XYZ file of C-alpha atoms in Angstrom:
783
model
C 24.070 8.017 -2.631
C 25.587 11.064 -4.349
C 23.882 10.117 -7.607
C 20.528 9.861 -5.831
C 21.011 13.328 -4.340
C 21.847 14.781 -7.769
C 18.764 13.172 -9.326
C 16.529 14.460 -6.496
C 17.921 17.973 -6.892
C 17.355 17.862 -10.649
C 13.754 16.728 -10.160
C 13.234 19.441 -7.551
C 14.672 22.086 -9.892
C 12.454 20.803 -12.693
C 9.376 21.170 -10.483
C 10.408 24.738 -9.564
C 10.883 25.580 -13.252
C 7.473 24.149 -14.150
C 5.834 26.055 -11.281
C 7.446 29.252 -12.522
C 6.277 28.616 -16.085
C 2.730 27.866 -14.954
C 2.785 31.052 -12.932
C 3.698 32.755 -16.215
C 0.523 31.231 -17.745
C -1.701 33.169 -15.312
C 0.600 36.201 -15.436
C 0.414 36.496 -19.233
C -3.360 36.105 -19.056
C -3.425 39.139 -16.768
C -1.153 41.076 -19.144
C -3.106 40.426 -22.332
C -6.443 40.985 -20.524
C -5.472 44.499 -19.436
C -8.791 46.328 -20.087
C -7.016 49.471 -21.303
C -4.145 48.036 -23.333
C -3.613 49.354 -26.859
C -4.113 47.085 -29.908
C -0.469 47.425 -30.984
C 0.658 46.299 -27.513
C -1.567 43.222 -27.676
C -0.306 42.456 -31.194
C 3.319 42.634 -29.975
C 2.547 40.344 -27.048
C 0.783 37.891 -29.326
C 3.820 37.680 -31.642
C 6.143 37.082 -28.697
C 3.855 34.477 -27.142
C 3.521 32.587 -30.424
C 7.311 32.636 -30.808
C 7.811 31.077 -27.353
C 4.915 28.688 -27.951
C 6.580 27.288 -31.084
C 9.817 26.311 -29.296
C 10.153 22.510 -29.055
C 10.992 22.530 -25.357
C 8.105 24.802 -24.381
C 6.433 23.111 -21.360
C 2.967 21.688 -21.850
C 0.115 22.938 -19.757
C -0.624 19.594 -18.078
C 3.045 18.679 -17.710
C 3.065 15.851 -20.247
C 2.148 14.974 -23.822
C -1.036 13.248 -22.783
C -4.701 13.965 -23.272
C -5.010 17.716 -23.997
C -8.218 19.715 -23.851
C -9.788 21.586 -26.754
C -9.744 25.380 -26.969
C -11.877 26.408 -24.008
C -10.785 29.967 -23.367
C -13.114 31.400 -26.005
C -15.836 28.775 -25.751
C -18.515 31.001 -24.262
C -20.186 34.233 -25.315
C -17.505 35.703 -27.555
C -16.469 32.333 -29.161
C -13.958 33.365 -31.771
C -12.861 29.720 -32.160
C -15.040 26.629 -32.155
C -14.011 23.494 -30.308
C -11.409 21.576 -32.273
C -11.642 17.910 -33.097
C -10.136 15.881 -30.242
C -7.921 13.888 -32.586
C -6.395 16.820 -34.476
C -5.929 19.470 -31.787
C -2.360 20.618 -31.086
C -0.550 20.295 -27.784
C -1.464 23.025 -25.329
C 1.545 24.789 -23.794
C 1.763 27.124 -20.810
C 1.291 30.046 -23.248
C -1.713 28.681 -25.165
C -4.339 30.290 -22.929
C -2.661 33.692 -23.138
C -2.538 33.386 -26.953
C -6.249 32.517 -27.015
C -6.977 35.372 -24.611
C -5.602 37.847 -27.154
C -8.914 37.359 -29.016
C -10.889 38.503 -25.989
C -12.068 42.078 -25.547
C -13.957 44.218 -23.059
C -16.412 45.932 -25.446
C -19.428 43.790 -24.545
C -22.014 46.282 -23.246
C -23.397 43.867 -20.627
C -19.866 43.270 -19.301
C -19.183 47.015 -19.194
C -22.362 47.633 -17.206
C -21.460 44.868 -14.721
C -17.983 46.177 -13.939
C -18.855 49.895 -13.963
C -22.344 50.216 -12.498
C -23.397 49.397 -8.923
C -27.013 50.056 -9.884
C -27.084 47.766 -12.951
C -30.283 45.726 -12.483
C -33.297 44.702 -14.550
C -36.205 43.696 -12.373
C -38.500 43.345 -15.380
C -36.257 40.804 -17.112
C -38.131 37.512 -17.269
C -36.111 35.489 -19.804
C -35.388 32.460 -17.649
C -33.231 30.614 -20.186
C -29.865 29.171 -19.267
C -27.944 32.173 -20.646
C -30.163 34.875 -19.195
C -28.398 38.201 -18.648
C -30.225 38.672 -15.301
C -31.553 36.316 -12.677
C -35.079 36.302 -11.255
C -34.055 39.004 -8.768
C -32.944 41.279 -11.600
C -29.254 40.939 -10.714
C -26.745 40.743 -13.581
C -25.175 37.414 -14.585
C -22.015 36.643 -16.574
C -21.980 33.285 -18.395
C -18.468 33.236 -19.800
C -16.333 30.081 -19.410
C -15.616 30.226 -15.662
C -11.759 30.124 -15.726
C -11.745 32.813 -18.447
C -14.232 34.996 -16.558
C -12.150 34.651 -13.393
C -9.001 35.511 -15.370
C -10.769 38.814 -16.152
C -11.296 39.348 -12.419
C -7.618 38.619 -11.792
C -6.620 41.036 -14.560
C -8.803 43.810 -13.148
C -7.284 43.368 -9.689
C -3.748 43.221 -11.079
C -4.172 46.427 -13.101
C -5.601 48.472 -10.225
C -9.368 48.029 -10.615
C -10.420 46.338 -7.345
C -13.999 47.725 -7.367
C -14.572 46.485 -10.936
C -13.025 43.121 -10.069
C -15.377 42.761 -7.105
C -18.462 43.592 -9.179
C -17.537 41.034 -11.839
C -16.663 38.407 -9.193
C -20.083 38.801 -7.551
C -21.826 38.496 -10.950
C -19.847 35.314 -11.703
C -20.658 33.792 -8.307
C -24.361 34.636 -8.610
C -24.241 32.933 -12.006
C -22.599 29.852 -10.484
C -25.216 29.690 -7.740
C -28.022 29.983 -10.286
C -26.431 27.306 -12.451
C -26.065 25.046 -9.421
C -29.774 25.357 -8.678
C -30.653 24.725 -12.341
C -28.363 21.665 -12.372
C -30.056 20.309 -9.266
C -33.491 20.720 -10.839
C -32.297 19.200 -14.123
C -30.868 16.142 -12.403
C -33.975 15.647 -10.285
C -36.045 15.606 -13.487
C -33.809 12.926 -15.041
C -32.753 11.146 -11.859
C -34.903 8.044 -12.299
C -33.657 7.443 -15.841
C -29.980 8.052 -14.963
C -29.969 5.829 -11.903
C -31.796 3.099 -13.811
C -29.028 3.082 -16.441
C -26.437 2.821 -13.683
C -23.916 4.991 -15.534
C -22.917 8.620 -15.319
C -20.707 11.129 -17.094
C -18.255 13.827 -16.216
C -19.821 17.255 -16.766
C -16.648 19.336 -16.650
C -13.837 18.929 -19.158
C -11.571 20.766 -16.736
C -12.102 21.347 -13.046
C -11.943 24.720 -11.359
C -9.771 23.489 -8.475
C -6.289 22.696 -9.777
C -6.912 24.701 -12.957
C -3.893 26.616 -14.355
C -5.804 29.884 -13.913
C -7.051 28.996 -10.380
C -10.550 30.452 -10.868
C -11.948 29.514 -7.444
C -8.820 30.813 -5.702
C -9.182 34.098 -7.591
C -12.838 34.560 -6.572
C -12.080 33.552 -2.977
C -9.150 35.980 -2.677
C -11.096 38.823 -4.299
C -13.915 38.518 -1.780
C -11.718 37.886 1.265
C -9.463 40.875 0.537
C -12.506 43.108 0.098
C -14.352 41.923 3.194
C -13.697 42.635 6.890
C -10.422 41.737 8.576
C -12.205 39.320 10.925
C -12.659 35.732 9.824
C -16.246 35.419 11.078
C -19.196 36.099 8.776
C -21.372 37.563 11.542
C -19.267 40.745 11.894
C -21.307 42.754 9.424
C -20.837 46.073 11.188
C -17.255 46.500 9.987
C -16.564 48.957 7.179
C -16.228 47.358 3.729
C -14.054 48.839 1.032
C -16.920 48.963 -1.484
C -20.224 48.973 0.429
C -22.251 49.822 -2.695
C -21.553 46.430 -4.243
C -23.363 44.761 -1.344
C -26.658 45.372 -3.148
C -26.005 42.142 -5.089
C -25.635 40.036 -1.921
C -28.444 38.222 -0.100
C -30.000 39.843 2.964
C -27.505 39.581 5.839
C -24.873 37.979 3.608
C -21.228 39.002 3.866
C -18.330 38.837 1.440
C -16.805 36.201 3.685
C -19.920 34.018 3.499
C -19.971 34.402 -0.286
C -16.258 33.485 -0.453
C -16.832 30.372 1.659
C -19.776 29.261 -0.465
C -17.743 29.787 -3.644
C -14.926 27.632 -2.280
C -17.404 24.908 -1.266
C -18.974 24.923 -4.753
C -15.606 24.641 -6.462
C -14.316 21.887 -4.202
C -17.475 19.818 -4.646
C -17.520 20.011 -8.448
C -17.242 16.616 -10.153
C -14.250 16.913 -12.463
C -12.041 14.529 -14.358
C -8.574 13.715 -13.052
C -6.136 15.440 -15.432
C -3.261 13.699 -17.178
C 0.326 14.226 -16.114
C 2.111 14.133 -12.769
C 2.304 17.913 -12.415
C -1.368 18.476 -13.236
C -2.459 15.789 -10.756
C -0.224 17.139 -7.996
C -1.614 20.612 -8.684
C -5.164 19.335 -8.082
C -4.098 17.988 -4.664
C -2.131 21.099 -3.712
C -4.858 23.547 -4.712
C -7.516 21.558 -2.879
C -5.426 21.418 0.297
C -4.516 25.111 0.021
C -8.173 26.117 -0.333
C -9.231 23.927 2.589
C -6.421 25.412 4.715
C -7.839 28.889 3.976
C -11.333 27.712 4.908
C -10.060 26.272 8.190
C -8.996 29.770 9.233
C -12.637 30.862 9.155
C -14.669 30.671 12.385
C -17.971 28.922 11.706
C -21.107 30.715 12.863
C -24.807 30.034 12.244
C -24.749 31.807 8.870
C -21.857 29.722 7.598
C -23.305 26.489 9.014
C -26.436 27.128 6.896
C -24.208 27.522 3.828
C -22.405 24.280 4.689
C -25.737 22.464 5.022
C -27.000 23.896 1.730
C -23.856 22.836 -0.169
C -23.811 19.430 1.528
C -27.356 18.758 0.318
C -26.389 19.748 -3.216
C -23.339 17.493 -3.047
C -25.527 14.525 -2.146
C -28.323 15.300 -4.615
C -26.465 17.024 -7.463
C -26.029 13.968 -9.653
C -23.296 14.231 -12.319
C -22.603 17.858 -11.376
C -21.411 16.845 -7.904
C -18.338 14.898 -6.894
C -20.557 13.192 -4.314
C -23.501 12.336 -6.564
C -25.089 8.909 -6.268
C -23.171 7.777 -9.337
C -19.783 9.228 -10.147
C -17.611 8.929 -13.214
C -14.873 6.321 -12.803
C -12.014 8.825 -13.238
C -13.423 11.833 -11.463
C -11.282 13.452 -8.766
C -12.004 11.791 -5.377
C -13.593 13.856 -2.609
C -11.863 12.316 0.435
C -9.917 15.405 1.571
C -12.880 17.731 1.051
C -15.327 15.347 2.726
C -13.068 15.034 5.771
C -13.158 18.835 6.144
C -16.958 18.941 5.690
C -17.425 16.066 8.142
C -15.409 17.857 10.830
C -17.323 21.122 10.293
C -20.818 19.591 10.152
C -20.439 16.985 12.910
C -21.234 19.306 15.875
C -24.245 20.786 14.045
C -25.731 17.969 11.957
C -24.132 14.593 12.618
C -26.411 12.635 10.259
C -25.593 14.918 7.331
C -21.883 14.783 8.216
C -21.874 10.974 8.083
C -23.857 10.922 4.830
C -21.240 13.146 3.199
C -18.263 11.201 4.549
C -19.687 7.767 3.721
C -20.589 8.847 0.160
C -17.052 10.217 -0.279
C -15.395 6.913 0.692
C -15.772 5.588 -2.859
C -12.759 5.148 -5.114
C -14.249 3.772 -8.361
C -10.979 3.975 -10.305
C -9.864 0.892 -8.345
C -13.123 -1.002 -8.871
C -12.947 -3.695 -11.552
C -16.604 -3.167 -12.445
C -16.830 0.601 -11.969
C -19.597 2.452 -13.895
C -18.361 3.577 -17.293
C -19.197 6.751 -19.150
C -22.224 6.911 -21.414
C -22.608 9.104 -24.499
C -26.424 9.133 -24.396
C -26.850 11.987 -21.932
C -29.887 14.128 -21.213
C -29.843 17.615 -22.683
C -27.178 19.965 -21.289
C -24.946 17.190 -19.871
C -21.566 16.989 -21.613
C -20.004 13.537 -21.636
C -16.313 12.689 -22.013
C -15.339 9.029 -22.284
C -11.563 8.748 -22.841
C -10.595 5.182 -23.667
C -7.437 4.942 -21.620
C -6.284 3.117 -18.529
C -5.932 5.815 -15.902
C -2.398 6.808 -14.940
C -2.986 8.254 -11.504
C 0.437 9.316 -10.306
C -1.060 10.579 -7.022
C -2.970 7.374 -6.267
C -0.949 6.563 -3.130
C -1.705 10.043 -1.754
C -5.384 9.627 -2.636
C -5.558 6.256 -0.878
C -3.966 7.721 2.252
C -6.548 10.533 2.214
C -9.304 7.916 1.918
C -7.767 6.172 4.929
C -7.637 9.463 6.874
C -11.330 10.070 6.174
C -12.205 6.596 7.451
C -10.058 7.077 10.565
C -11.769 10.401 11.288
C -15.181 8.709 11.120
C -14.070 5.826 13.349
C -12.808 8.262 15.968
C -16.040 10.246 15.906
C -18.254 7.139 16.018
C -16.698 5.734 19.211
C -19.493 4.554 21.491
C -22.130 4.489 18.724
C -22.567 0.861 17.637
C -24.847 1.648 14.691
C -22.529 4.245 13.183
C -19.458 2.093 13.797
C -21.080 -0.765 11.922
C -21.880 1.543 8.990
C -18.335 2.917 8.873
C -16.916 -0.614 9.070
C -19.015 -1.727 6.093
C -17.855 1.302 4.101
C -14.188 0.567 4.848
C -14.553 -3.099 3.887
C -16.303 -2.167 0.657
C -14.205 0.767 -0.532
C -10.619 0.457 0.729
C -8.525 -1.923 -1.355
C -5.111 -1.535 0.298
C -4.336 -4.075 3.023
C -1.753 -1.695 4.502
C -4.332 1.070 4.897
C -6.923 -1.281 6.395
C -4.270 -2.487 8.830
C -3.546 1.140 9.782
C -7.266 1.692 10.402
C -7.440 -1.447 12.515
C -4.517 -0.161 14.596
C -6.113 3.306 14.856
C -9.403 1.797 16.050
C -7.532 -0.344 18.589
C -5.675 2.679 19.976
C -8.863 4.733 20.230
C -10.739 1.856 21.884
C -8.035 1.306 24.532
C -6.981 4.934 24.971
C -8.534 5.574 28.360
C -7.524 4.018 31.671
C -11.106 2.815 32.083
C -12.554 -0.250 30.409
C -11.925 -0.365 26.646
C -14.718 0.386 24.156
C -15.706 -3.189 23.249
C -17.708 -2.146 20.148
C -14.763 -0.288 18.662
C -12.472 -3.167 19.647
C -14.681 -5.517 17.639
C -14.445 -3.157 14.648
C -10.680 -3.222 15.036
C -10.733 -7.027 15.112
C -12.985 -7.227 12.042
C -10.611 -4.995 10.101
C -7.675 -7.078 11.256
C -9.415 -10.253 10.081
C -10.003 -8.661 6.680
C -6.292 -7.829 6.437
C -5.449 -11.457 7.254
C -7.720 -12.703 4.472
C -6.396 -10.142 1.974
C -2.723 -10.913 2.610
C -2.972 -14.684 3.152
C -1.999 -15.592 -0.393
C -0.014 -12.471 -1.311
C 3.454 -11.374 -0.253
C 3.494 -8.652 2.393
C 6.637 -7.772 4.313
C 4.551 -6.716 7.333
C 2.622 -9.995 7.478
C 4.315 -11.328 10.626
C 3.678 -8.034 12.435
C 0.038 -8.147 11.291
C -0.481 -11.671 12.636
C 1.055 -10.813 16.024
C -1.077 -7.677 16.248
C -4.267 -9.596 15.436
C -3.654 -12.047 18.291
C -3.090 -9.080 20.626
C -6.346 -7.498 19.446
C -8.290 -10.753 19.820
C -6.871 -11.135 23.341
C -8.228 -7.680 24.236
C -11.658 -8.578 22.837
C -11.782 -11.762 24.918
C -11.311 -15.505 25.073
C -14.169 -16.159 22.622
C -12.390 -14.048 19.967
C -9.185 -16.081 20.377
C -11.161 -19.310 20.165
C -12.931 -18.037 17.045
C -9.743 -17.202 15.128
C -8.311 -20.604 16.032
C -11.452 -22.372 14.816
C -11.219 -20.618 11.418
C -7.409 -20.410 11.228
C -7.202 -21.823 7.674
C -8.970 -18.749 6.237
C -6.662 -16.355 8.100
C -3.198 -17.847 8.574
C -0.683 -20.164 7.018
C -0.087 -23.356 9.047
C 3.319 -22.013 10.122
C 1.794 -18.730 11.366
C -1.019 -20.565 13.128
C 1.351 -22.777 15.128
C 4.458 -20.624 15.636
C 2.625 -17.351 16.385
C -1.092 -17.837 17.092
C -1.240 -21.057 19.132
C 2.089 -20.367 20.852
C 0.917 -16.892 21.957
C -2.481 -18.196 23.065
C -0.849 -20.805 25.330
C 1.704 -18.392 26.805
C 1.526 -17.391 30.454
C 1.161 -13.696 29.587
C -2.041 -14.412 27.633
C -3.478 -16.522 30.471
C -2.749 -13.731 32.954
C -4.163 -11.039 30.644
C -7.443 -12.923 30.194
C -7.870 -13.768 33.921
C -8.933 -17.324 33.058
C -9.895 -20.037 35.530
C -8.572 -23.590 35.155
C -11.545 -24.781 33.121
C -11.267 -21.869 30.660
C -7.503 -22.365 30.389
C -7.971 -26.010 29.484
C -10.625 -25.220 26.856
C -8.365 -22.625 25.242
C -5.372 -24.972 25.357
C -7.479 -27.720 23.794
C -8.397 -25.421 20.880
C -4.717 -24.524 20.441
C -3.703 -28.205 20.413
C -6.414 -29.042 17.873
C -5.170 -26.198 15.682
C -1.584 -27.436 16.026
C -2.514 -30.969 14.969
C -4.490 -29.689 11.970
C -1.519 -27.592 10.898
C 0.855 -30.521 11.329
C -1.369 -32.632 9.095
C -1.477 -29.885 6.462
C 2.198 -28.882 6.593
C 4.231 -31.441 8.586
C 7.577 -30.083 7.345
C 7.088 -26.698 9.015
C 4.582 -27.427 11.781
C 5.347 -30.866 13.230
C 7.886 -29.667 15.787
C 5.639 -26.793 16.910
C 2.723 -29.227 17.225
C 4.780 -31.614 19.391
C 5.875 -28.721 21.607
C 2.312 -27.410 21.993
C 0.936 -30.890 22.763
C 3.571 -31.875 25.357
C 1.184 -31.715 28.302
C -1.540 -33.816 26.669
C -0.564 -37.473 26.131
C -3.131 -38.268 23.434
C -2.419 -35.099 21.441
C 1.330 -35.686 21.761
C 1.004 -39.254 20.474
C -1.129 -38.006 17.584
C 1.497 -35.407 16.669
C 4.250 -38.031 16.805
C 2.284 -40.331 14.527
C 1.808 -37.461 12.053
C 5.600 -37.079 11.964
C 6.100 -40.798 11.345
C 3.504 -40.830 8.568
C 5.108 -37.836 6.843
C 8.699 -38.974 7.382
C 8.922 -41.198 4.336
C 7.583 -38.699 1.813
C 6.946 -35.207 3.072
C 9.879 -34.358 5.310
C 13.574 -33.658 4.776
C 16.431 -35.151 6.781
C 17.057 -31.730 8.369
C 13.508 -31.532 9.733
C 13.601 -35.131 10.938
C 16.957 -34.690 12.686
C 15.614 -31.542 14.413
C 12.553 -33.402 15.705
C 14.710 -36.396 16.677
C 16.967 -34.174 18.799
C 13.837 -32.650 20.393
C 12.595 -36.137 21.264
C 15.904 -37.007 22.933
C 15.751 -33.741 24.862
C 12.234 -34.596 26.055
C 13.413 -38.009 27.302
C 12.305 -40.244 24.432
C 15.600 -41.769 23.161
C 13.997 -44.664 21.266
C 11.679 -42.277 19.400
C 14.658 -40.038 18.717
C 16.504 -43.084 17.350
C 13.549 -44.051 15.162
C 13.362 -40.574 13.625
C 17.148 -40.457 13.185
C 17.059 -43.684 11.154
C 14.270 -42.216 9.000
C 16.358 -39.087 8.475
C 19.384 -41.147 7.398
C 17.329 -42.634 4.551
C 16.921 -39.156 2.980
C 20.578 -38.154 3.414
C 23.294 -38.377 0.782
C 26.795 -37.129 1.621
C 29.230 -37.361 -1.297
C 32.981 -37.948 -0.985
C 33.963 -34.258 -1.008
C 31.290 -32.887 1.361
C 33.460 -32.941 4.470
C 31.978 -29.635 5.741
C 28.318 -30.484 5.108
C 25.945 -29.076 7.807
C 24.371 -32.518 8.335
C 27.640 -34.059 9.557
C 26.956 -33.124 13.184
C 23.510 -34.725 12.923
C 25.032 -37.953 11.552
C 27.587 -38.065 14.372
C 24.830 -37.379 16.906
C 22.639 -40.149 15.444
C 25.485 -42.657 15.619
C 26.326 -41.616 19.182
C 22.659 -42.027 20.147
C 22.508 -45.501 18.565
C 25.783 -46.454 20.259
C 24.411 -45.352 23.623
C 21.255 -47.425 23.191
C 23.086 -50.685 22.510
C 24.677 -53.059 20.049
C 21.435 -53.873 18.209
C 20.596 -50.211 17.589
C 24.143 -49.493 16.414
C 24.054 -52.532 14.148
C 20.805 -51.272 12.624
C 21.993 -47.757 11.867
C 25.466 -48.566 10.462
C 24.108 -49.984 7.145
C 22.103 -46.772 6.743
C 25.212 -44.707 7.409
C 27.247 -46.720 4.926
C 24.562 -46.261 2.283
C 24.091 -42.520 2.840
C 27.601 -41.287 3.656
C 30.428 -41.507 1.103
C 32.724 -39.002 2.786
C 35.795 -40.829 4.111
C 36.667 -38.391 6.910
C 33.118 -38.535 8.326
C 33.060 -42.355 8.216
C 36.472 -42.602 9.920
C 35.288 -40.210 12.638
C 32.236 -42.393 13.296
C 34.380 -45.551 13.285
C 36.850 -44.136 15.778
C 34.084 -43.033 18.169
C 32.440 -46.456 18.018
C 35.658 -48.217 18.955
C 36.411 -46.062 21.997
C 33.459 -47.134 24.168
C 31.209 -50.141 24.613
C 27.702 -49.854 23.123
C 25.070 -49.137 25.768
C 27.524 -48.049 28.462
C 26.225 -44.484 28.487
C 22.607 -45.648 28.599
C 20.524 -45.948 31.768
C 22.370 -47.561 34.669
C 19.648 -50.171 35.022
C 20.512 -51.535 31.561
C 22.731 -54.635 31.744
C 25.710 -54.681 29.428
C 28.594 -56.991 28.660
C 31.141 -54.219 28.907
C 33.139 -55.520 25.958
C 34.314 -53.395 23.047
C 32.940 -54.387 19.659
C 35.273 -56.192 17.289
C 36.319 -54.540 14.065
C 36.451 -57.960 12.400
C 32.742 -58.635 12.908
C 29.472 -56.949 11.945
C 28.479 -54.200 12.237
C 31.845 -52.439 12.613
C 33.507 -54.544 9.927
C 30.998 -53.181 7.403
C 31.733 -49.644 8.582
C 35.519 -50.212 8.424
C 35.337 -51.622 4.895
C 33.119 -48.700 3.795
C 35.566 -46.211 5.291
C 38.586 -47.809 3.563
C 36.589 -47.919 0.291
C 35.663 -44.252 0.698
C 39.324 -43.296 1.160
C 40.289 -45.234 -1.984
C 37.501 -43.657 -4.091
C 38.195 -40.186 -2.755
C 41.909 -40.558 -3.493
C 41.248 -41.398 -7.138
C 38.725 -38.555 -7.425
C 41.185 -36.034 -6.010
C 44.032 -37.197 -8.206
C 42.001 -36.713 -11.389
C 42.277 -32.915 -11.268
C 44.933 -32.259 -8.628
C 47.271 -29.256 -8.954
C 50.788 -28.914 -7.443
C 49.641 -26.451 -4.802
C 47.425 -29.195 -3.295
C 50.167 -31.869 -3.119
C 51.080 -31.363 0.552
C 47.381 -31.383 1.519
C 46.954 -34.659 -0.416
C 49.888 -36.301 1.424
C 48.211 -35.415 4.775
C 44.981 -36.944 3.493
C 46.842 -40.204 2.722
C 48.287 -40.186 6.239
C 44.745 -40.110 7.680
C 43.776 -42.870 5.283
C 46.667 -45.027 6.569
C 45.385 -44.633 10.140
C 42.058 -46.130 9.056
C 43.647 -48.890 6.967
C 45.722 -49.953 9.980
C 42.559 -50.531 12.022
C 41.985 -53.704 9.950
C 43.962 -56.840 10.865
C 45.495 -56.901 7.355
C 45.445 -53.127 7.043
C 49.208 -52.751 6.579
C 49.171 -55.062 3.542
C 46.075 -53.323 2.079
C 47.645 -49.878 2.424
C 50.940 -51.004 0.844
C 49.053 -52.460 -2.129
C 47.007 -49.253 -2.352
C 50.162 -47.096 -2.487
C 51.772 -49.369 -5.083
C 48.685 -49.087 -7.279
C 48.829 -45.284 -7.031
C 52.479 -45.253 -8.105
C 51.673 -47.408 -11.115
C 48.473 -45.636 -12.219
C 49.717 -42.064 -11.672
C 53.378 -42.491 -12.566
C 53.050 -39.486 -14.901
C 52.706 -37.223 -11.833
C 56.392 -37.666 -10.994
C 56.718 -34.939 -8.378
C 53.647 -36.116 -6.478
C 54.700 -39.769 -6.586
C 58.151 -38.770 -5.319
C 56.443 -37.164 -2.286
C 54.391 -40.342 -1.786
C 57.524 -42.486 -1.800
C 59.250 -40.158 0.668
C 56.318 -40.450 3.130
C 55.045 -43.998 2.604
C 57.949 -45.860 0.979
């Protein structure tokens, strides 16, 4: 326990250290990107950064020594370094980006105009290429690598240039919106070809959400801190800090609306899941943090239009969208984001909300035949196809988010049969965890039966369908919750109705093991509580009981060892079914059942008032039993004594029949002597029914069958004595003398027992004369 606490604390401290170091990554970017720093300052920083970067224990950017990215900081307009070969590039540490940023400068004239001039436009600029300096409205664009461009915004804010930061942020966002529109048009032009191939690619080597430099968070914060204090986009009358920069916003658009749209664009970007536990956790944390900020915003008509616009792009954006028709196998799932969009859109456009949520349900990384990457891409689409089995450390979190999305849809679809059916199909197709499907089944059941009024039967049926899928998924695999799942399914089927119970019993072999079907399903179905719950008449009760008995007999045939007793119990009230179950036991007794199981059923038969059947099964059990000389505490001893007592009570013939079986199966002297003594105390048949006539005479020990039992008992004592003497130690001498005393009692039951015992003792003295101390004790006790 203490060790576990120490390990947890160390891990926690490690995470804090890594967080601090990654904070330094963004911090040093801000320092080296100071627009007015002197060259000698930058040179000094670069030397220091390179010194730290070269230390062996310097943390890596993605938290592990996995798949690192090429140099991306300088990849766009000022590219001082070309992309390095993937196989030869060095590890990227938390200082690498700051080192690369030392090559950046602020002298670009276009950049200077953007950050310094509110009136910087060019309405005559018609170059509509991808890297145009202005858009069709004449507004300035900035095409630098997005995280690097946003690092500039962060640097401007950090060094006291909020107006300049806002201007650059707006230019970047207008560029992103233009690129999004271009991407949509590009995909639409190639859509037929891409969908025909059935494969897609990842278009972003590194995503903006979860990025070390947090580009989307930077843009969002810049706009939100500049805009009005209210969290509603319709409050345009409030004073803005920099009203002149509003010339580059759409008519009626606010900073808040622009911030929301930026966040939606970043969250919906299709991006590859990074390597490393820290990097993957960072993706989850940043996404949840951004969505939490969005949830503070009150939606109005303006924002709803933005949500609709981005939702349409998500569905139609192809490889640029995390919700495109085909997604890359290892792209970051959209479950958390889609759940937020679904909740926001549902009151305003339910169809669009469901389209988004259903598309987001996919989790291709768990699909065995998921679409792979393809290098033959149309122009402008970058493809990355890493040949590695994905190590998704956050997979359990991702699967729970997928489950949450499904649960949200189920709750919303209550009462709508068509939508419920669609959601059900999506769950069955996309969720691969039986535990999560079981949770959804339970959620649906709770929602369906929540009100005091009649339950929602459609949702109940969905719950049952999910429960049936769980049964099929876990039938042949180990699951510690299996018993709970089976009990719950019967409860759910009971709520749906008698036809559902009958249905699961008819197809039990695809859902349950024979033991589950008899001990849980059939037993529950035939219980009084179920009858009362279903409000069944006599005819319906009998039909249901008949199905349960049929199930029990089928299970007994398939697994007599574990189901025969349950089948007999369930069939008690039906003579034909009971006889069938008994015959199944008899047929399986010789090969498929153990003596323990047969003794248990035999005792049940005696309890039910069938002593001859109990006797028959007891004799069959004796055939399988083998008690050696030293097993005087064996658990089957009580069963043997019971079987002999039963035979004795039935009469001399029954006792005579079972004694040879006992002699053959039991070699333990103390057990045999116990049986012998009990048989000599009462007359066979005297404890049977009073109507049975009996001679009232005790059986003779000199005649069969007791003579055979007496001889076997004496023989067992002799054999056991020799076995014990082979390896006896002095500390067991007194115990051995007591054993011989018990043996003498049995010997003396024979008419010549005294002579036999004397000869036996004399033989011991002769054979084991080397054990002088022990033989002296024997002489003292027995002469």
